[in-house]
CSV table of C-alpha atoms and ligand atoms in Angstrom, one decimal:
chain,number,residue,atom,x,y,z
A,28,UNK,CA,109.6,97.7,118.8
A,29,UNK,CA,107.1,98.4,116.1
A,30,UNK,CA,104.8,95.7,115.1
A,31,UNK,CA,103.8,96.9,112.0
A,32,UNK,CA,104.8,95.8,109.0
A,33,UNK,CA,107.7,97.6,107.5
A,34,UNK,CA,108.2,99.5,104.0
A,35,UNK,CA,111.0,101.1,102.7
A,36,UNK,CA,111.4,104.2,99.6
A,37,UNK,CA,113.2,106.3,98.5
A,38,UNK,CA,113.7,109.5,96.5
A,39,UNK,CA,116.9,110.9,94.8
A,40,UNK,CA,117.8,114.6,95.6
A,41,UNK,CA,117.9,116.4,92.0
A,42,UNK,CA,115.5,119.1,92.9
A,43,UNK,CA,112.5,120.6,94.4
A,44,UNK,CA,109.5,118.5,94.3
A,45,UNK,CA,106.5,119.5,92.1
A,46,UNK,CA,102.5,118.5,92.8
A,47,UNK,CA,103.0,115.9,90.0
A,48,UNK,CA,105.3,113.9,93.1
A,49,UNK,CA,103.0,115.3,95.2
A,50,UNK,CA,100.0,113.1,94.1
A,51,UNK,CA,101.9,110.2,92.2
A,52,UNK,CA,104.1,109.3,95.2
A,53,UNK,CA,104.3,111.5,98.3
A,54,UNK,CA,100.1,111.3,98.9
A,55,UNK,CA,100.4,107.9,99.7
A,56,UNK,CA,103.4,108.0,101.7
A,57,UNK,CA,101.8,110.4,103.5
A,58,UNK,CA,98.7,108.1,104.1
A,59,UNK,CA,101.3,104.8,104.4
A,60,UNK,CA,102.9,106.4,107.4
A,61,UNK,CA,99.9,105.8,109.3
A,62,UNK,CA,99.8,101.8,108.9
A,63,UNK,CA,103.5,101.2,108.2
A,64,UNK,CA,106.7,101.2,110.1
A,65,UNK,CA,107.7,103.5,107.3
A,66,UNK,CA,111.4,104.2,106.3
A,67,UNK,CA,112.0,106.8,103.9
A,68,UNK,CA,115.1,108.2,102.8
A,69,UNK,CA,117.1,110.5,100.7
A,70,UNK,CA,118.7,108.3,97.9
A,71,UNK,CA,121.6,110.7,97.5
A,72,UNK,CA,124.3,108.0,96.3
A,73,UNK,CA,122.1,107.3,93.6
A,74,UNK,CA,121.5,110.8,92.3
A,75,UNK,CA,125.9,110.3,92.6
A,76,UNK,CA,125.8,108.0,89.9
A,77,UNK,CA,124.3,110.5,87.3
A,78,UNK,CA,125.9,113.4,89.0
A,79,UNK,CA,129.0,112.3,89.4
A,80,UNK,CA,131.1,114.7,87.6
A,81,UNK,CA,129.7,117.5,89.0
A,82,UNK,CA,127.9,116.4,92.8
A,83,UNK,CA,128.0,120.2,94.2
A,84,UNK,CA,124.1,120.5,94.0
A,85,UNK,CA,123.5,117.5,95.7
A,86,UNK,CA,124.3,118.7,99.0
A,87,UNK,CA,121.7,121.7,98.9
A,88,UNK,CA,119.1,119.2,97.3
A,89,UNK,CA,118.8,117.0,100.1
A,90,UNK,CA,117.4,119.5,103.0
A,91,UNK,CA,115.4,120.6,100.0
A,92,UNK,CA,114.0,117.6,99.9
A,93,UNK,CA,113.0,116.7,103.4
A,94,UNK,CA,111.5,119.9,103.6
A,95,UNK,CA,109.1,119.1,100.9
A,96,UNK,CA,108.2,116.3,102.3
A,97,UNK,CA,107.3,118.1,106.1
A,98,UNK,CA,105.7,120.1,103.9
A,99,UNK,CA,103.7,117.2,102.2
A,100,UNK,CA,102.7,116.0,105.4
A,101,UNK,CA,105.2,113.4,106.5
A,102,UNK,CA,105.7,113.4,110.1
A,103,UNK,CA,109.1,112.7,111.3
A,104,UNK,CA,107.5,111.3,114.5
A,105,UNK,CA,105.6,108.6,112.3
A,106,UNK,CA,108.4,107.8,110.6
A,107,UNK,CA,112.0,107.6,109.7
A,108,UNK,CA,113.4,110.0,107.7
A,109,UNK,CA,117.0,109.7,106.5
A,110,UNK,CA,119.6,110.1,104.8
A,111,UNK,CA,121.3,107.4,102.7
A,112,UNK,CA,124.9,108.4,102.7
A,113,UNK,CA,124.7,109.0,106.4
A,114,UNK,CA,123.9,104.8,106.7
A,115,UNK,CA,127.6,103.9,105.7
A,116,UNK,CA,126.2,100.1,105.9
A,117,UNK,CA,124.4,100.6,102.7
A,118,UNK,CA,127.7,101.0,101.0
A,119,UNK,CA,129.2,97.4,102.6
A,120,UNK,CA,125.7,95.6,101.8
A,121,UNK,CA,126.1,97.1,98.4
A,122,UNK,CA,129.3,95.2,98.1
A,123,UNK,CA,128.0,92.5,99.2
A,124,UNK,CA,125.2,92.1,97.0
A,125,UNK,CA,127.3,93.3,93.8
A,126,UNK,CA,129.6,89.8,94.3
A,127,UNK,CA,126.0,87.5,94.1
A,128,UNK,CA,124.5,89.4,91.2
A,129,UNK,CA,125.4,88.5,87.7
A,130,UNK,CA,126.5,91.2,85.2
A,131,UNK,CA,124.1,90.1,82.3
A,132,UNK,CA,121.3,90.6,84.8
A,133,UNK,CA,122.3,94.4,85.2
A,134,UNK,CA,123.4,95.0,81.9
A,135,UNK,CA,119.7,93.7,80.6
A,136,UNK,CA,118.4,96.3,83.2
A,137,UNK,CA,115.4,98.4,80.9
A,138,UNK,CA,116.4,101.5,83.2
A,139,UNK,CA,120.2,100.9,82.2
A,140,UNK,CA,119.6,100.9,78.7
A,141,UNK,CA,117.4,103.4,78.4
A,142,UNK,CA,119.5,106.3,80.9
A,143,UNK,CA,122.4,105.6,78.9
A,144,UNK,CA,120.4,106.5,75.5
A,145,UNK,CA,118.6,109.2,77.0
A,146,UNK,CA,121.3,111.4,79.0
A,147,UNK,CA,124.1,110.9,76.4
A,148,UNK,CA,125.8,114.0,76.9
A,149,UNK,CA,126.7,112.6,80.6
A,150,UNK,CA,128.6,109.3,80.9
A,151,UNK,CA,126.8,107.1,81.8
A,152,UNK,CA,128.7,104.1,81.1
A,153,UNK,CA,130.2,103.5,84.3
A,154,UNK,CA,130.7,100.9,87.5
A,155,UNK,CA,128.4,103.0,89.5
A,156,UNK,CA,125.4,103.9,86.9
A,157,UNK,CA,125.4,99.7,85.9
A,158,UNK,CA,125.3,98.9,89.8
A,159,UNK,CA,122.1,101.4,90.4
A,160,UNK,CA,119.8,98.5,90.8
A,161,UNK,CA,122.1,96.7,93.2
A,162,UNK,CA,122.7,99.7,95.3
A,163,UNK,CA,118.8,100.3,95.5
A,164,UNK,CA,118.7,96.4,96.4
A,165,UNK,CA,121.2,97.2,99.4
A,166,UNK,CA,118.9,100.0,100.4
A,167,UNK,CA,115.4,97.4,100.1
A,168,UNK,CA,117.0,94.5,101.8
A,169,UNK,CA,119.2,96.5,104.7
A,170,UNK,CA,115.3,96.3,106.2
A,171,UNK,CA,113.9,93.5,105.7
A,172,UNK,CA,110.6,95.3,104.6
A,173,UNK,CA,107.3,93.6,103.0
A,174,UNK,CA,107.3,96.0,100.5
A,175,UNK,CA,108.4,98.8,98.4
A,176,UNK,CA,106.0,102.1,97.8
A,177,UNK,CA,107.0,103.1,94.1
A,178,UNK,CA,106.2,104.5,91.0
A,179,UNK,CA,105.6,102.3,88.1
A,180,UNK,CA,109.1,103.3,86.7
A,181,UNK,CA,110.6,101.5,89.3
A,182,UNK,CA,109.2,98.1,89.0
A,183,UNK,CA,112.0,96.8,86.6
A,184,UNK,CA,114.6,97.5,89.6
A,185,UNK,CA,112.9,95.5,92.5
A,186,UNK,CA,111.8,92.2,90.0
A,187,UNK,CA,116.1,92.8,90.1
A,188,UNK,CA,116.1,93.2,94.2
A,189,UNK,CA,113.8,90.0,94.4
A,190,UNK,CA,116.0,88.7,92.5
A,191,UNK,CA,119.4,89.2,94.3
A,192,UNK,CA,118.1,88.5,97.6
A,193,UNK,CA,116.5,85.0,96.2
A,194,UNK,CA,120.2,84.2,94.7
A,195,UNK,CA,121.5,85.3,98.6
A,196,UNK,CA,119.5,83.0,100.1
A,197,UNK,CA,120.1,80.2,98.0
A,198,UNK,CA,123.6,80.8,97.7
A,199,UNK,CA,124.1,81.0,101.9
A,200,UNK,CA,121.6,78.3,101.9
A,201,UNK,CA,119.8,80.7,104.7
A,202,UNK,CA,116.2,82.7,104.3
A,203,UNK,CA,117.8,85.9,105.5
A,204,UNK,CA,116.3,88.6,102.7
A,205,UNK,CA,112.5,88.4,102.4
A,206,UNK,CA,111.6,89.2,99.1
A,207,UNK,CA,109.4,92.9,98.9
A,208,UNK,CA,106.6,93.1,97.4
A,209,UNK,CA,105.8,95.7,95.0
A,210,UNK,CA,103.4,98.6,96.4
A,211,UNK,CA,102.4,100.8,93.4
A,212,UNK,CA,101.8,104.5,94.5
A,213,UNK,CA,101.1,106.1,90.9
A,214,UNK,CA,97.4,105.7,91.2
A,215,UNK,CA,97.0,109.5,89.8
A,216,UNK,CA,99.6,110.9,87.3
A,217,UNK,CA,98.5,114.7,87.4
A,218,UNK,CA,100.1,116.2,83.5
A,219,UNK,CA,102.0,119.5,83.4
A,220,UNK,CA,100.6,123.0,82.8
A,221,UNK,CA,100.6,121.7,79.3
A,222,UNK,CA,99.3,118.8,79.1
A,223,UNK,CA,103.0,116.7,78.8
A,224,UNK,CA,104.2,114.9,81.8
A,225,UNK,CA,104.6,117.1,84.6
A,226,UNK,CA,108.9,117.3,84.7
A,227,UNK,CA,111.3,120.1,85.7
A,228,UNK,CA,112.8,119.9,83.0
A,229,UNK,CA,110.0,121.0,80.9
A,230,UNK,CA,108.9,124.1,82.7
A,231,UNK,CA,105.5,122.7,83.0
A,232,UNK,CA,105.2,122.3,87.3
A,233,UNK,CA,104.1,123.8,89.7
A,234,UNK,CA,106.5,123.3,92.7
A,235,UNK,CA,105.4,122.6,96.1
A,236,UNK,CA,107.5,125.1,97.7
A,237,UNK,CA,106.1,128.1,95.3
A,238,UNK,CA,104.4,131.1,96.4
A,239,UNK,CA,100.7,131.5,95.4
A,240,UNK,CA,102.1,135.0,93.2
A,241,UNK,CA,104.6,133.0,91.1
A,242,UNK,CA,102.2,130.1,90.4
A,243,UNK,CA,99.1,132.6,89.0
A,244,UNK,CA,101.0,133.5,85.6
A,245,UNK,CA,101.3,129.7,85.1
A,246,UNK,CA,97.9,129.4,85.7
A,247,UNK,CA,96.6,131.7,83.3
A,248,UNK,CA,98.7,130.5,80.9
A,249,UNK,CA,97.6,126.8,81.3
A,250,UNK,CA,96.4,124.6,78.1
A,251,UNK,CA,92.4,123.5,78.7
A,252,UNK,CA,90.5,121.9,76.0
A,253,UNK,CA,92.4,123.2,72.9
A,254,UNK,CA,88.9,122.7,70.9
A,255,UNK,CA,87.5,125.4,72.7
A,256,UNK,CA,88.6,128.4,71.1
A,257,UNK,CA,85.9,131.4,72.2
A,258,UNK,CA,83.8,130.7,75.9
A,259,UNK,CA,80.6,130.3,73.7
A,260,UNK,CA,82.3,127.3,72.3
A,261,UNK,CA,81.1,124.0,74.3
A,262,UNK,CA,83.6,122.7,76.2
A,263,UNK,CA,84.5,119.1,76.8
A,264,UNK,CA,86.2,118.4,80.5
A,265,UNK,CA,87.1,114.7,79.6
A,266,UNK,CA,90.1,116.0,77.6
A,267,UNK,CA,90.5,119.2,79.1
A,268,UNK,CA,94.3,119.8,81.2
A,269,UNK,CA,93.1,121.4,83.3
A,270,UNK,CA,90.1,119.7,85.4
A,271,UNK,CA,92.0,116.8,86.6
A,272,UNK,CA,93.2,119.4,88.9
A,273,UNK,CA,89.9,120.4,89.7
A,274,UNK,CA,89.4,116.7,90.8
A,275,UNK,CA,92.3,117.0,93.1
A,276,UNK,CA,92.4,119.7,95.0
A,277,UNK,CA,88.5,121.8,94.3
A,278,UNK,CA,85.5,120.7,97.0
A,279,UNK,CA,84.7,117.7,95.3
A,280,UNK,CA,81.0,119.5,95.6
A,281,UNK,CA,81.3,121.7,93.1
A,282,UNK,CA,82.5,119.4,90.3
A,283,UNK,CA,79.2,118.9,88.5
A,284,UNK,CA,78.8,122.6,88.2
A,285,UNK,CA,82.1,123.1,86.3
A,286,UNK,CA,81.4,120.0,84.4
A,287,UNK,CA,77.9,121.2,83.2
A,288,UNK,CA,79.4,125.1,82.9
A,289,UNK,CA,82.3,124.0,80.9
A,290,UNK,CA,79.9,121.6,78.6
A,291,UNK,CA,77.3,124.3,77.7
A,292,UNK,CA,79.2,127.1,77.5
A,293,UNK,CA,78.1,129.3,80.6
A,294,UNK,CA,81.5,128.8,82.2
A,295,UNK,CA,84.7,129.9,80.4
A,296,UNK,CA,88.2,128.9,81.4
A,297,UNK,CA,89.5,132.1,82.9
A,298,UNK,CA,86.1,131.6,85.2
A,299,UNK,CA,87.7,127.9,85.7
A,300,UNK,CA,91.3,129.4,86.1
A,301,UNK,CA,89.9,131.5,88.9
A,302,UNK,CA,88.6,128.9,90.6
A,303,UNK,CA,91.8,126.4,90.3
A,304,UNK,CA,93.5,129.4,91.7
A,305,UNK,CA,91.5,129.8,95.0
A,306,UNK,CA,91.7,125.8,95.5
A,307,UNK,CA,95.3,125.8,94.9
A,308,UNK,CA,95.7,128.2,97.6
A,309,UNK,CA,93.9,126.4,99.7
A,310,UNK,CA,95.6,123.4,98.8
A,311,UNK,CA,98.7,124.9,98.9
A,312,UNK,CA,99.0,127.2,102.6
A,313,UNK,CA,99.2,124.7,105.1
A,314,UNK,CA,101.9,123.0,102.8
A,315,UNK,CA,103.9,126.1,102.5
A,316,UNK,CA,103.3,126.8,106.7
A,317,UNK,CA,104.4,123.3,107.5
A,318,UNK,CA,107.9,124.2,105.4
A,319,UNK,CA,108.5,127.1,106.9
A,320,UNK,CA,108.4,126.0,110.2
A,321,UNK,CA,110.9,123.5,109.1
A,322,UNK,CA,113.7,125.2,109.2
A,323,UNK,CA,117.8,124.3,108.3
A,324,UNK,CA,118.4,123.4,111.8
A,325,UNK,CA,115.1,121.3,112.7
A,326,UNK,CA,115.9,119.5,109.3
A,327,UNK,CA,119.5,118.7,110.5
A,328,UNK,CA,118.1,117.5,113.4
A,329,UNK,CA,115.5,115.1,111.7
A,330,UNK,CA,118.0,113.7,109.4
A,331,UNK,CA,120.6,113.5,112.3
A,332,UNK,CA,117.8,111.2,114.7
A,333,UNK,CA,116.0,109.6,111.4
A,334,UNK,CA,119.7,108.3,110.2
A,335,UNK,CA,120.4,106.9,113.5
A,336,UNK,CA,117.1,105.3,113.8
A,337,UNK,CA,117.7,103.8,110.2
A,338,UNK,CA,121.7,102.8,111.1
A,339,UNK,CA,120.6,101.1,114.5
A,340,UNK,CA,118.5,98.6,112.3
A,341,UNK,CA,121.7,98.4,109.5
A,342,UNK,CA,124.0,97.9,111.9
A,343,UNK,CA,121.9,95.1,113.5
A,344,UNK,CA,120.9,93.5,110.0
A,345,UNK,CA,124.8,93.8,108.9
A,346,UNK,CA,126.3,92.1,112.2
A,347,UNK,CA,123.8,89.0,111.0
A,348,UNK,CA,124.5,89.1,107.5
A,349,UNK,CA,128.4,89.3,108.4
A,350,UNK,CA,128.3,86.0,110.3
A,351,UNK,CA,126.0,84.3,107.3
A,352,UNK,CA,128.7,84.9,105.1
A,353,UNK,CA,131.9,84.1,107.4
A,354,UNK,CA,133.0,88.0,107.1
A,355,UNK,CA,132.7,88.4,111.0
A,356,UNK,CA,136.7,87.8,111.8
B,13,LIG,N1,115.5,104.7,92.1
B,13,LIG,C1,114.5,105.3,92.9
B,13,LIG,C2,113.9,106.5,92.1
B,13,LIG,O1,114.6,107.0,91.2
B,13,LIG,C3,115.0,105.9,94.2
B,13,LIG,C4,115.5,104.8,95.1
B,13,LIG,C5,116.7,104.6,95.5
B,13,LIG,C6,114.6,103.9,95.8
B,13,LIG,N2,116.8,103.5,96.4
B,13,LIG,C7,115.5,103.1,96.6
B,13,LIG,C8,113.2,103.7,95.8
B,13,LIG,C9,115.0,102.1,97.4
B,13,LIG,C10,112.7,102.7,96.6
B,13,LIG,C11,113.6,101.9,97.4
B,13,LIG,O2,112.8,106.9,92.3
């Protein structure tokens, strides 16, 4: 038995991640598994409840996933790496929870509201979609952790999971869910290629999986400081898109001599674009040599040991729970 603390996350499977994940979220988890008995998982019955009406892609998302985050630098010996639909019991805890949690509590759910305005063309007005925040609760809870590494987005859905487990416990008159703690992972929120929040959906990401050859064109054709129309022109980094990447991932060494170059003019932004280009590529190989070494099989075989690493402590947690609430006959 591990005894360090625990933490639980999750992602959902909707596609290959991009360095905006890379930094926001996967950095950390990367740096987490080292202090943490970290479980992370593929939230694939979530990504179900937008998905629903048409779940093939889900399937090929999730290897997808776990390969970018080998890739990343998560270390399936370090931690547990899963998937959720493989975890049956976070389907029954699910139910569980859903009978303790009040409907207004749900239905006043920010994300619920806003998913339902913003993806109108699918339905999201559903049994499934409403109980997203109790599903994710089933997923928090099922391990007891101290707290939850997430982005800022997701702090609306574990007030709810503190929530829920504090109405558990009152209700069974027990203290059997601890209630997690927040852990925010968005200390750097890296923009798109131009400038807008880095999303697939925009075209504006680079992916972690892409080769060095597809990522140059985007490169070159990345917005800097839109002041700056010829390279005599003075430059100003502090709004330019491009040099936060710089900060990331160029030998932090040579910082002050693109600042100074970009601020009187003796540095031009294909000279910078050059440069982002080498560090990326840096940045970038041992990534891309991690995933291929990861292959379909060594994935299946992760996600087959991770799962029953995760389903040993469900299983465990559930047989507990059962008894608590007189379901064990
Ligand atoms: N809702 C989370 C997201 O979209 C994914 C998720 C599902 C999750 N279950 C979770 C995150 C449990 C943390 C803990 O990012």
């Amino acid at each position: 038995m591990s005894h360090k603390q625990r933490i639980v996350s999750g992602m959902r499977p909707t596609g290959p991640l991009h360095l905006g994940h890379y930094f926001g979220v996967i950095a950390n988890w990367v740096r987490l598994q080292e202090e943490y008995d970290c479980f992370f998982f593929a939230a694939d019955w979530h990504a179900l409840t937008s998905e629903y009406a048409d779940p093939t892609r889900i399937k090929g998302f999730v290897p997808g996933l776990v390969k970018d985050w080998v890739a990343a630098g998560l270390d399936p010996d370090k931690c547990v790496i899963f998937q959720q639909s493989r975890v049956k019991e976070h389907a029954e805890l699910y139910l569980y929870l859903s009978m303790y949690t009040p409907l207004g509590w749900l239905e006043r759910c920010p994300t619920f509201k806003e998913m339902n305005e913003q993806l109108k063309q699918k339905d999201l007005n559903t049994h499934g979609f409403l109980g997203y925040p109790v599903l994710m609760a089933a997923d928090i809870l099922m391990y007891k952790p101290c707290a939850v590494p997430v982005g800022k987005d997701q702090l609306p859905h574990l007030e709810l999971n503190r929530e829920i487990a504090r109405r558990f416990n009152h209700l069974t008159g027990s203290e059997f869910f601890p209630e997690p703690a927040d852990m925010l992972t968005e200390e750097c929120k890296l923009a798109g290629l131009d400038g807008r929040k880095m999303s697939k959906s925009y075209g504006n990401s680079i992916m972690l999986s892409e080769s060095i050859d597809e990522i140059a064109p985007k490169v070159r054709g990345m917005k800097t400081d839109e002041n700056r129309l010829r390279k005599s022109d003075p430059g100003d980094p502090s709004i330019c898109n491009l040099y936060p990447y710089h900060k990331l991932m160029t030998d932090p060494a040579r910082l002050p001599e693109i600042e100074e170059g970009c601020k009187n003019a003796s540095w031009g932004c294909v000279d910078c674009k050059k440069l982002l280009m080498q560090s990326l590529e840096k940045f970038l190989t041992p990534l891309h040599e991690r995933r291929a070494a990861c292959t379909d099989e060594r994935v299946a075989e992760i996600l087959e040991t991770g799962s029953r690493k995760a389903q040993a402590v469900a299983a465990r947690h559930m047989d507990e729970l059962r008894k608590l609430v007189n379901f064990d006959f």
